[in-house]
Tab-separated table of C-alpha atoms in Angstrom:
chain	number	residue	atom	x	y	z
A	290	MET	CA	-19.490	-57.855	-49.395
A	291	ARG	CA	-17.597	-54.315	-50.348
A	292	LYS	CA	-18.233	-51.327	-47.986
A	293	ARG	CA	-19.237	-48.245	-48.769
A	294	PHE	CA	-18.621	-44.966	-47.512
A	295	ALA	CA	-21.503	-42.627	-46.388
A	296	ILE	CA	-20.922	-39.945	-48.685
A	297	PRO	CA	-23.482	-36.201	-47.510
A	298	GLU	CA	-26.058	-35.690	-50.143
A	299	THR	CA	-27.811	-32.860	-48.882
A	300	ARG	CA	-26.590	-29.089	-49.294
A	301	HIS	CA	-26.070	-29.020	-45.347
A	302	GLY	CA	-24.048	-31.986	-46.230
A	303	LEU	CA	-21.729	-30.562	-48.570
A	304	ARG	CA	-21.346	-27.115	-47.145
A	305	LYS	CA	-20.499	-29.321	-42.949
A	306	LEU	CA	-17.642	-30.792	-45.507
A	307	ALA	CA	-16.653	-27.963	-46.681
A	308	GLY	CA	-16.441	-25.590	-43.828
A	309	LEU	CA	-14.514	-28.579	-42.148
A	310	THR	CA	-12.028	-29.284	-44.754
A	311	LEU	CA	-11.671	-24.903	-44.848
A	312	MET	CA	-11.188	-24.524	-40.938
A	313	ALA	CA	-8.489	-27.754	-41.707
A	314	LEU	CA	-7.029	-25.717	-44.358
A	315	LEU	CA	-6.391	-22.701	-41.846
A	316	SER	CA	-5.413	-24.213	-39.166
A	317	ALA	CA	-2.201	-26.078	-41.034
A	318	VAL	CA	-1.485	-22.782	-42.560
A	319	CYS	CA	-1.787	-20.565	-38.435
A	320	GLN	CA	0.817	-23.499	-37.510
A	321	ALA	CA	3.526	-23.049	-40.736
A	322	GLU	CA	3.166	-19.151	-39.608
A	323	THR	CA	3.430	-20.016	-36.543
A	324	SER	CA	6.222	-22.321	-36.569
A	325	THR	CA	7.916	-19.425	-39.280
A	326	MET	CA	7.280	-16.460	-36.798
A	327	ALA	CA	8.483	-19.060	-34.039
A	328	GLU	CA	12.110	-19.117	-36.623
A	329	ARG	CA	12.086	-15.427	-37.024
A	330	LEU	CA	11.628	-14.517	-33.409
A	331	GLN	CA	15.077	-16.607	-32.049
A	332	GLN	CA	16.760	-15.314	-34.910
A	333	ALA	CA	16.474	-11.965	-34.439
A	334	ALA	CA	17.266	-12.827	-30.322
A	335	SER	CA	20.304	-13.954	-31.692
A	336	ASP	CA	21.102	-12.370	-34.951
A	337	GLY	CA	24.080	-10.060	-34.255
A	338	LEU	CA	23.925	-10.707	-30.481
A	339	TYR	CA	27.197	-8.482	-28.867
A	340	GLU	CA	29.258	-10.384	-26.028
A	341	PRO	CA	26.265	-12.860	-24.707
A	342	GLY	CA	27.463	-13.618	-21.366
A	343	LEU	CA	29.496	-11.557	-20.699
A	344	ILE	CA	27.490	-7.917	-21.324
A	345	SER	CA	24.033	-9.679	-22.750
A	346	ASP	CA	22.452	-12.076	-19.957
A	347	GLY	CA	18.857	-10.896	-20.754
A	348	GLY	CA	18.882	-7.587	-18.730
A	349	VAL	CA	21.176	-5.745	-20.571
A	350	PHE	CA	20.132	-1.630	-22.379
A	351	CYS	CA	22.283	1.099	-24.196
A	352	LEU	CA	26.192	-0.101	-25.200
A	353	THR	CA	28.416	2.847	-25.075
A	354	LEU	CA	32.183	2.475	-26.324
A	355	SER	CA	35.012	4.502	-26.385
A	356	PRO	CA	36.734	6.422	-28.880
A	357	ALA	CA	39.559	3.543	-28.323
A	358	GLU	CA	37.107	0.852	-27.267
A	359	ASP	CA	39.279	0.226	-24.299
A	360	ARG	CA	36.153	1.366	-21.687
A	361	ALA	CA	32.375	0.111	-22.497
A	362	LEU	CA	29.400	1.576	-19.920
A	363	TRP	CA	26.337	-0.247	-20.043
A	364	VAL	CA	23.164	0.167	-17.961
A	365	ARG	CA	21.761	-3.430	-15.580
A	366	SER	CA	18.352	-3.909	-15.964
A	367	GLY	CA	17.749	-7.523	-14.737
A	368	GLY	CA	14.798	-7.835	-17.542
A	369	GLY	CA	12.632	-4.751	-15.631
A	370	ARG	CA	13.037	-1.495	-14.260
A	371	SER	CA	13.172	-1.148	-10.730
A	372	SER	CA	16.261	-1.487	-10.699
A	373	LEU	CA	18.392	0.288	-12.851
A	374	ALA	CA	22.308	0.841	-12.686
A	375	ILE	CA	25.702	1.419	-14.886
A	376	MET	CA	28.306	-1.055	-15.764
A	377	GLU	CA	31.696	-0.399	-17.343
A	378	ALA	CA	34.187	-3.637	-18.396
A	379	LYS	CA	37.734	-2.135	-19.752
A	380	ARG	CA	39.504	-3.783	-22.178
A	381	ARG	CA	42.727	-5.375	-22.732
A	382	ASP	CA	45.533	-7.176	-25.291
A	383	GLY	CA	42.322	-7.493	-26.765
A	384	ARG	CA	39.405	-8.521	-24.795
A	385	TRP	CA	36.067	-7.458	-22.055
A	386	LEU	CA	37.003	-8.176	-18.865
A	387	ALA	CA	34.011	-9.026	-15.669
A	388	PRO	CA	32.617	-6.138	-15.996
A	389	PHE	CA	31.767	-4.211	-12.455
A	390	PRO	CA	29.353	-1.825	-11.449
A	391	ALA	CA	30.533	2.228	-12.330
A	392	SER	CA	32.416	4.365	-9.404
A	393	PHE	CA	29.113	7.127	-10.309
A	394	SER	CA	27.111	4.303	-10.859
A	395	MET	CA	26.770	2.437	-6.918
A	396	ASP	CA	23.498	3.762	-5.010
A	397	PRO	CA	20.594	1.960	-5.259
A	398	ARG	CA	18.788	4.021	-3.958
A	399	TRP	CA	18.920	6.209	-7.371
A	400	LYS	CA	18.474	4.652	-11.223
A	401	ASP	CA	21.038	5.411	-13.798
A	402	ILE	CA	20.567	5.169	-17.590
A	403	ASP	CA	21.223	5.699	-20.808
A	404	PRO	CA	25.696	6.096	-20.741
A	405	MET	CA	27.031	8.203	-23.569
A	406	PHE	CA	30.932	8.998	-24.361
A	407	SER	CA	31.806	12.716	-25.660
A	408	PRO	CA	32.806	12.181	-29.313
A	409	ASP	CA	36.504	12.822	-27.177
A	410	GLY	CA	35.652	10.080	-25.089
A	411	ARG	CA	36.477	13.052	-22.218
A	412	SER	CA	33.903	12.882	-20.189
A	413	LEU	CA	30.546	11.157	-20.110
A	414	ILE	CA	26.260	12.337	-19.669
A	415	PHE	CA	23.918	9.841	-18.629
A	416	GLN	CA	20.565	10.651	-16.884
A	417	SER	CA	19.582	10.132	-13.802
A	418	ASN	CA	16.878	10.430	-11.149
A	419	ARG	CA	18.947	12.127	-8.563
A	420	PRO	CA	18.330	14.559	-6.510
A	421	VAL	CA	18.971	18.099	-7.990
A	422	PRO	CA	20.977	20.490	-6.535
A	423	ASN	CA	18.337	22.914	-5.609
A	424	ARG	CA	15.243	21.264	-6.962
A	425	PRO	CA	14.366	19.228	-4.051
A	426	GLU	CA	10.829	18.642	-5.494
A	427	ARG	CA	12.099	17.180	-9.027
A	428	SER	CA	11.562	13.165	-9.366
A	429	GLY	CA	12.766	12.474	-13.497
A	430	PHE	CA	15.648	12.125	-14.329
A	431	ASP	CA	18.025	14.647	-15.442
A	432	ILE	CA	20.921	15.063	-18.089
A	433	TRP	CA	23.709	14.700	-15.848
A	434	GLN	CA	27.814	14.625	-17.031
A	435	VAL	CA	30.627	12.325	-15.598
A	436	ARG	CA	34.648	13.414	-16.793
A	437	LEU	CA	37.295	11.304	-16.764
A	438	GLN	CA	40.576	11.235	-14.864
A	439	ALA	CA	43.699	9.648	-14.979
A	440	GLU	CA	42.446	7.889	-11.887
A	441	GLY	CA	38.920	6.889	-12.911
A	442	TRP	CA	35.181	8.748	-13.630
A	443	GLY	CA	34.948	12.065	-10.795
A	444	GLU	CA	32.386	13.258	-9.927
A	445	PRO	CA	28.650	13.182	-11.145
A	446	GLU	CA	27.316	17.200	-12.489
A	447	HIS	CA	24.399	17.838	-12.967
A	448	LEU	CA	24.090	20.277	-16.868
A	449	GLY	CA	21.762	22.840	-14.813
A	450	ASP	CA	18.881	23.950	-15.621
A	451	GLY	CA	18.682	25.444	-18.828
A	452	ILE	CA	18.394	21.560	-20.652
A	453	ASN	CA	16.815	20.427	-18.190
A	454	GLY	CA	13.396	20.819	-16.836
A	455	ASP	CA	10.436	19.176	-14.717
A	456	ASP	CA	9.551	16.765	-17.094
A	457	SER	CA	12.714	13.838	-17.236
A	458	GLU	CA	15.152	14.107	-20.043
A	459	SER	CA	16.822	11.256	-21.444
A	460	SER	CA	18.734	9.283	-23.683
A	461	ALA	CA	21.223	11.965	-24.646
A	462	SER	CA	23.668	12.205	-27.038
A	463	MET	CA	26.551	14.614	-27.160
A	464	ALA	CA	28.279	15.847	-30.747
A	465	ALA	CA	31.732	17.484	-31.386
A	466	ASP	CA	30.290	20.843	-30.892
A	467	GLY	CA	28.658	20.403	-27.407
A	468	SER	CA	25.036	20.801	-28.760
A	469	ILE	CA	23.361	17.367	-26.867
A	470	TYR	CA	20.260	15.857	-29.031
A	471	PHE	CA	17.806	14.091	-27.159
A	472	MET	CA	14.814	12.534	-25.599
A	473	LYS	CA	11.218	14.126	-23.611
A	474	ASN	CA	7.250	14.242	-23.325
A	475	ASN	CA	6.074	16.829	-25.916
A	476	PRO	CA	4.190	19.331	-23.459
A	477	ASP	CA	2.392	20.523	-26.336
A	478	GLY	CA	0.778	17.117	-26.509
A	479	GLU	CA	1.365	16.508	-30.279
A	480	GLY	CA	3.477	13.631	-30.181
A	481	GLN	CA	4.225	11.539	-27.442
A	482	SER	CA	7.823	12.308	-26.837
A	483	ASP	CA	9.728	13.977	-29.458
A	484	LEU	CA	13.336	14.671	-29.893
A	485	TYR	CA	15.620	18.375	-28.788
A	486	VAL	CA	18.682	19.682	-28.955
A	487	SER	CA	19.760	21.656	-26.391
A	488	ARG	CA	22.883	23.769	-27.797
A	489	PHE	CA	25.954	24.613	-25.488
A	490	LYS	CA	26.283	28.190	-25.460
A	491	ASP	CA	28.095	30.902	-23.275
A	492	GLY	CA	29.445	27.893	-20.584
A	493	ARG	CA	25.549	26.463	-20.562
A	494	TYR	CA	23.387	24.915	-21.728
A	495	GLN	CA	20.074	26.704	-23.604
A	496	ALA	CA	16.765	25.499	-24.224
A	497	PRO	CA	16.218	22.841	-25.680
A	498	GLU	CA	14.901	23.071	-29.238
A	499	ASN	CA	12.016	21.318	-31.034
A	500	LEU	CA	13.468	19.261	-33.615
A	501	GLY	CA	10.068	19.261	-35.856
A	502	ALA	CA	8.960	17.447	-38.548
A	503	PRO	CA	9.944	15.477	-40.078
A	504	ILE	CA	11.734	14.065	-37.585
A	505	ASN	CA	9.213	14.539	-35.279
A	506	THR	CA	5.095	13.140	-35.797
A	507	ARG	CA	2.363	12.137	-33.329
A	508	GLN	CA	3.841	9.086	-33.175
A	509	ARG	CA	6.558	8.214	-29.959
A	510	GLU	CA	10.041	9.542	-31.246
A	511	SER	CA	13.642	8.575	-29.461
A	512	ASN	CA	16.806	7.521	-28.221
A	513	PRO	CA	18.972	9.599	-30.742
A	514	PHE	CA	22.666	9.048	-32.029
A	515	ILE	CA	23.742	12.263	-32.989
A	516	ALA	CA	26.976	11.867	-35.519
A	517	PRO	CA	29.637	13.789	-34.014
A	518	ASP	CA	29.968	16.543	-36.469
A	519	GLN	CA	25.632	16.153	-36.562
A	520	SER	CA	25.488	15.217	-40.635
A	521	TYR	CA	23.018	12.271	-39.464
A	522	LEU	CA	20.740	11.361	-36.697
A	523	ILE	CA	19.514	7.702	-35.655
A	524	TYR	CA	16.689	6.950	-33.097
A	525	PHE	CA	13.908	5.297	-33.142
A	526	SER	CA	10.137	5.561	-34.064
A	527	SER	CA	6.834	3.718	-33.451
A	528	GLY	CA	5.146	4.791	-35.675
A	529	PRO	CA	3.010	3.095	-38.485
A	530	ASP	CA	5.905	1.985	-40.455
A	531	VAL	CA	7.588	-0.540	-38.847
A	532	GLN	CA	8.362	-3.556	-38.842
A	533	GLY	CA	8.058	-4.373	-34.709
A	534	GLU	CA	7.237	-2.057	-31.948
A	535	THR	CA	9.609	0.806	-32.470
A	536	ASP	CA	12.181	0.833	-35.389
A	537	LEU	CA	16.269	2.504	-36.328
A	538	LEU	CA	15.471	4.879	-38.479
A	539	ILE	CA	18.593	7.386	-40.339
A	540	SER	CA	17.844	11.017	-41.207
A	541	PHE	CA	20.780	12.586	-43.144
A	542	ARG	CA	21.001	16.436	-42.677
A	543	GLU	CA	21.026	18.869	-46.023
A	544	GLY	CA	20.859	22.891	-46.078
A	545	GLY	CA	20.631	23.032	-42.140
A	546	HIS	CA	17.180	21.378	-42.828
A	547	TRP	CA	16.713	16.781	-42.114
A	548	ARG	CA	15.825	14.768	-44.715
A	549	PRO	CA	13.071	12.749	-44.689
A	550	PRO	CA	13.935	9.207	-42.252
A	551	ILE	CA	14.894	5.892	-43.701
A	552	ASN	CA	14.004	3.114	-42.401
A	553	LEU	CA	17.800	1.019	-41.366
A	554	GLY	CA	15.204	-2.624	-42.373
A	555	PRO	CA	16.412	-5.732	-41.622
A	556	PRO	CA	18.494	-7.011	-39.926
A	557	ILE	CA	18.961	-4.222	-37.739
A	558	ASN	CA	15.151	-3.875	-37.429
A	559	SER	CA	13.187	-7.150	-36.195
A	560	ILE	CA	9.776	-8.081	-35.126
A	561	GLY	CA	11.184	-6.764	-31.361
A	562	ALA	CA	12.019	-3.174	-30.434
A	563	GLU	CA	15.069	-1.874	-31.493
A	564	PHE	CA	16.106	1.016	-29.722
A	565	CYS	CA	20.243	2.621	-27.796
A	566	PRO	CA	21.519	3.171	-30.895
A	567	MET	CA	25.402	4.444	-30.749
A	568	VAL	CA	27.388	4.095	-34.009
A	569	HIS	CA	31.915	2.685	-33.496
A	570	ARG	CA	33.647	3.200	-36.445
A	571	ASP	CA	31.815	1.331	-39.309
A	572	ARG	CA	29.546	-0.849	-36.418
A	573	LEU	CA	25.903	0.557	-35.504
A	574	TYR	CA	25.048	-1.178	-31.785
A	575	LEU	CA	21.523	-1.085	-29.930
A	576	SER	CA	19.539	-2.828	-27.935
A	577	ARG	CA	16.626	-5.265	-28.970
A	578	GLN	CA	13.876	-6.151	-26.568
A	579	PHE	CA	11.273	-8.361	-25.943
A	580	LYS	CA	8.543	-9.342	-24.019
A	581	ALA	CA	7.460	-12.485	-22.814
A	582	GLU	CA	6.506	-14.570	-19.808
A	583	GLY	CA	6.379	-11.242	-17.438
A	584	ARG	CA	9.803	-9.863	-17.610
A	585	MET	CA	11.995	-7.528	-20.554
A	586	ILE	CA	14.083	-9.888	-22.797
A	587	GLU	CA	17.183	-7.489	-23.275
A	588	ASN	CA	20.542	-7.657	-24.924
A	589	ILE	CA	22.976	-5.303	-26.914
A	590	HIS	CA	23.388	-6.200	-31.158
A	591	SER	CA	26.171	-5.190	-33.301
A	592	PHE	CA	25.830	-4.578	-36.907
A	593	PRO	CA	28.148	-3.385	-39.746
A	594	ILE	CA	26.364	-0.293	-41.501
A	595	ASP	CA	27.688	1.371	-44.273
A	596	LEU	CA	26.511	5.166	-43.959
A	597	GLN	CA	27.519	5.609	-47.631
A	598	ARG	CA	25.552	3.502	-49.012
A	599	LEU	CA	22.359	4.907	-46.903
A	600	ARG	CA	23.922	8.214	-48.331
A	601	GLU	CA	23.280	7.028	-52.075
A	602	ARG	CA	19.468	5.804	-51.304
A	603	ASP	CA	18.717	8.790	-49.611
A	604	ARG	CA	19.316	10.253	-53.491
A	605	GLU	CA	17.518	8.422	-54.335
A	606	GLN	CA	14.769	8.294	-52.730
A	607	ARG	CA	14.228	12.135	-53.643
A	608	THR	CA	13.762	10.979	-57.268
A	609	SER	CA	11.604	8.114	-56.751
A	610	VAL	CA	9.632	8.328	-54.403
A	611	PRO	CA	7.311	10.479	-52.172
A	612	ALA	CA	9.138	11.901	-49.418
A	613	GLY	CA	8.667	10.383	-46.230
A	614	PRO	CA	10.118	7.001	-44.119
A	615	VAL	CA	10.231	3.500	-46.431
A	616	THR	CA	7.571	1.608	-45.490
A	617	ARG	CA	8.106	-1.712	-45.369
A	618	PRO	CA	5.078	-5.124	-44.213
A	619	ALA	CA	4.225	-5.350	-40.604
A	620	PHE	CA	4.571	-8.558	-38.593
A	621	ALA	CA	3.337	-9.848	-35.206
A	622	ALA	CA	5.682	-12.434	-32.754
A	623	PRO	CA	3.012	-15.320	-31.468
A	624	PRO	CA	1.201	-15.744	-28.694
A	625	GLY	CA	2.769	-15.644	-25.631
A	626	THR	CA	6.489	-13.349	-26.853
A	627	THR	CA	4.702	-11.135	-28.696
A	628	PRO	CA	6.622	-7.362	-28.046
A	629	THR	CA	3.684	-5.505	-26.239
A	630	PRO	CA	2.813	-1.384	-26.538
A	631	ALA	CA	4.475	0.317	-24.346
A	632	PRO	CA	3.401	2.030	-21.641
A	633	ALA	CA	3.577	6.200	-22.163
A	634	GLU	CA	6.559	6.886	-21.251
A	635	ASN	CA	7.273	8.431	-17.742
A	636	ALA	CA	10.123	9.598	-14.998
A	637	LEU	CA	11.003	6.138	-14.339
A	638	GLY	CA	11.200	4.196	-17.801
A	639	ARG	CA	10.531	5.515	-20.838
A	640	ARG	CA	12.219	1.919	-22.536
A	641	PRO	CA	9.893	1.256	-25.232
């Protein structure tokens, strides 16, 4: 006797069957999307990884290279912010030797961040919350400088109260004329954090100037890298037109004004947070961060960058699209590895 299968004959039964079918389809789509996003996350974590094991160990950010590429300095974070120190490595016969703590960053009482060589390689600027001369009440980060001497690094020098204030300054980058571009919180509350420049004049740094629009927005702008001739600026933004938590943008300077920024796109930007850009020769070095399992996974990555092509793209953008950043769809990482919204920048973090 042939066995009959029960077929729902009521409207309720048909709706139930349709609902179950739709749920199965949605489940399959979600699984496929999660798998795809997991693959994207894995690719972003390994793509362009710089010196894995030796420098990039899951708890480092903000690399700078000397012009001769014989010294490298970066921040050791350990995946957190409770301890921040600057590490150094020297290059011999085409390879990096074992890293060691920079001589000016060995006191565990202070946090040191964001090293950046001057264009001539004779000095390095960084930020620290160490005591400021004649300012015992100041507890945030200030911009300091250390000079490279024949026997090694000299003593750190505070760059004065023209450029530094009671609010923290960080992510500083120096142009060839000594001008320093950096980030600090916007006191008028218009933006979460803004980019500023301080000019070196009459032997000291002057009061910071806000770069204004189109660089600064109501979102977070931070981590500037300024070209030695100040012809372009690379920085991060958390605005609505980003692929991950923060993306790197580039703006060219023309006629004394900054052009609307261009999103550098993949593979430079990913579903993670990109920050601390630095251009050395024809390569862009950056830090990439993911938040997972109660810690931050941070490494340094490197990609080729074609500045001439980007300039051409900027010219094309003037006539083909309205002014503003190039937009792309946003993506999200799967549960458990999603970069969480960054806290408001404060005196001891200011990382994405």
